[in-house]
């Protein structure tokens, strides 16, 4: 075990899987950087936020492939190469760019296996940044996971800590289906214990990050950190259980329902915009399958139904906060 | 090209013509579910492009994909089952006309998204390049699809990464009900060339012309020179889809095409001149093919629908 | 009042609004048809399914504009023209094509007003076909409204009958914000009474298509027809109220909650794939805001988490049916 | 061009240079939130393109949009407030650097999506065409954005519909950290020409060259001849974004650019030769502009953040 950043954990997962399996390659924009430049230029960037740093230098231009600014071509490159037997990991940089290339993901890669009657596997990963809090405004700060989760054929991973970032990415790369791997940009510099060597964190298995008996908080991605903070704040006063589903598709509804059956009180925190998001999904699952367990109305905490504002104070107000979560816990506990 | 190879090419073109003709008849009879776009008039393109390709060469196809499938070696019996959406279809009846595929044959699927094929073919080409194989990938695109951003961006992308990718642009003069000249003032071959790839325009009703251009493109790809574009000028004899009233077409246009632009007639004439086949041999192939397709269609009509349990299978390899 | 088809109602709305307001124009692929062809060719199609028939002939090539197969350019043409003061109605033919052009819709048109601090209006309509049941397979049969509903800045209309198709489309064209107007292809030939002359059906106001006291069915789009059928079947036995929200964004939660407060029993029927869909959203709203009113667990009926299969029998099994709804009503009533 | 007009052009170029220089200083000081991409080195492009445009002409811009804003007449005081994301900003502080816009001035926004601008500019051009106005729309796109499908498809689209649209391609040699030659083997001007539009390549550090090409393009647009492309070859003096270590650039490259490719120096030299301005006049403008920008930045630094209630406004005109 060693303490690593979220960024280092992702880099390590990529490196180890590329060493393990020759069919794994990376493709995207400036994941190497400096292509076409002077001798020292190629590989000098390693991604806009340094996540792929050093990989070009170790694996070269056939395994770490920089491209023109052509996301449909990049996604098609991954989907087509996967059909042809490779294991591509494509970077979309900011997932907000999915709007220019989603067809290759949702109509093509996600549907091949079904449309082709089970003939094919499509082992590809699409990595990209999500989330607000970085000051990157309306077109570079979105959550978007409800959209990816809605699409049959896609799997969606949303790690909240370095250990899961590494373990889920290794699982994603080894998975035979297309996986959307979402990296919350505000988490890159967060640190945590990361087991040494190779390990795969399975999809569809929620992680209970805090055990408790009074209130269940289901939180996604960065919101898990806030939920944990609130659980710790309230320790001794209100016993809060925090459930981190880790993947939104598949979604571990079992662990969520078990938790609610024990606590009888549910709060769901999703940074995504509110309509048809994961908080709605989780509350709907509990209401249809375990309503009898609820001692109080569940509480949904999400961003408002607005784009992400540029101004730092507005952006902070946009993101669900630990204080809002704490108030919600007190409210639902009192009910 | 030797005689055996030429007769094989003719047989494949005839197989496409016969298959599409019988599907057209069945569609009119109401036995073919959903939308269907037929390939009649363009047979020389699919066969000219695919004739020398093997299962390790890939093609990505379009909504008008039956011809590409047959040319790439897909079984017409399984294809017929798929078009009728029956159990045992090449995609278990879950794909239908616009998603027909046989990955084991390197046929990565018809595609209901115009421009959807080029990026995928680019991915297959990338896999070939990374594995150092002496193979190619082909992106089929219509003259309408050539105006879709995905097709255009893939042309630059493939040139930038020197992918062993061949764009087979099928210029049949129409995109749905719109004339190609209206939709694209520029010349499609010049457009491709401007991205820095080898680009040529050939008579898409002449198998030998397409085949020769393809040989040049494959050689370039194998020698690491990157992508090529072959614009094949051919004609579409049927409507955009079956049932299309085609009011946008001048009266008599199609009759003239049947008379003057028949890829099979042209093939017979040229091949006969080149001593690559005789009338007797061609006629024998025609009869044989008609019989094969008739059997395939009858079997497909008689086959049962997929089992209802198939609704929930094949979404994920694991979930 | 006259009996008209869903298709005729949409055509009428377009025609009347174009007559009323010169700034309204249509743009898309083959909405006229035959462009570049012989004398009689232009205007000979009127859309792949004939919805815009006759409009080119009345309004000409400056008001009914056929384009190359370039959806990003079409959506940009609408968004840019709207910013510049026009009122475009862009056709996407099958909404499934949104994957090649969504950026222009969700990052551009939907966000202008917010990103620009309220400087601009973007009065544009994107029309397109949705839904299964037509045999058009995985890439031409999707529902997709949960994705559009999730996006702040978009409004989403989903008419279930000819009268609403006309009234909602007129409202959409007059609206100052981008509207996604969804036409279920299986409804085109359905008939219903359509008020004569011009009328606008407001957004965000649900339509109670059947009044009842025992069970509330909230249904979307084509599913409203099935829900009505079930309500009629069960008349005298179980009193079923059917709520058709008509727009998914804004969503009329008030009427839904009022209805559930009266019946205490809720079924939501959404043809869309199940994860993060409108059924989840409605159930979540009721669970968080009116759980006390529920006498039984709400029931969610949706398509399965699969692409749309090509085979007719599989496709029918994919779509929620009147029989499934009836069974659900009996189950929730008995509970 | 008369002297008044030339001095106005110089003033605008200097305003861009000074604004960006002070923003760079503030960014380094940590007072500018979020990402910022500066325009220094390319001033002659924005000003050459926009110099003769009015509020009824539209431009759609890029992530590197400050220069386009200033050239299109946006107020630098309101721009500064926006970059610092303060109350009273041109977008109320809700847009920031990559969404800065002034629709009343025909500036349809910077854009954080590469290739996002071209289709939008096409829409503005369509509105102009439908209303029969003697105006144009300009799509700014970098040499990297030129490889995005949206840009390429818009070129064909605009040619097909004969839109009064001008593509201003800014070839600064880089897309982020990737060299333009790597990303695009083809020549961008030939690529544009192949779509059937008038296309020329000009020195983007020479205001007069850009301005002259623009005059030709505007004339074509007004006479109904449709779109044009002007590829402006210029240089980027700063990193892709502020804070970019630029390891991909050869040492000394930027110093050489400052010495040899300074659009403002070039302007002064040419204008002086042409008797369109004197050193005294240029220096006076420089001093005046520095003072204007300094005031704007100080005011913006001192301004309050937006009121929290602004979070929920401006999502819809009506909801
Ligand atoms: C992205 C997308 N846009 C539009 C359509 C509708 N559509 C189906 S086929 C077609 C015409 C294609 O023309 P072309 O590429 O020339 O192929 P052809 O039909 O002539 O073989 C169109 C517009 C689609 N399927 N996908
Ligand atoms: C669709 C999309 N892809 C990628 C990016 C990330 N990105 C921002 S700027 C940029 C480079 C753009 O290069 P160019 O068009 O040459 O403009 P320049 O920065 O040189 O002015 C990239 C790749 C983006 N913002 N949007
Ligand atoms: Mg065509
Ligand atoms: Mg550049």
Short mmCIF file of C-alpha atoms in Angstrom, two decimals, chain A residues 38 101 313 330:
data_model
loop_
_atom_site.label_atom_id
_atom_site.label_comp_id
_atom_site.label_asym_id
_atom_site.label_seq_id
_atom_site.Cartn_x
_atom_site.Cartn_y
_atom_site.Cartn_z
CA UNK A 38 11.50 19.01 -32.55
CA UNK A 101 -18.94 12.15 -31.54
CA UNK A 313 -19.18 31.82 -6.22
CA UNK A 330 -30.74 16.22 10.05
#
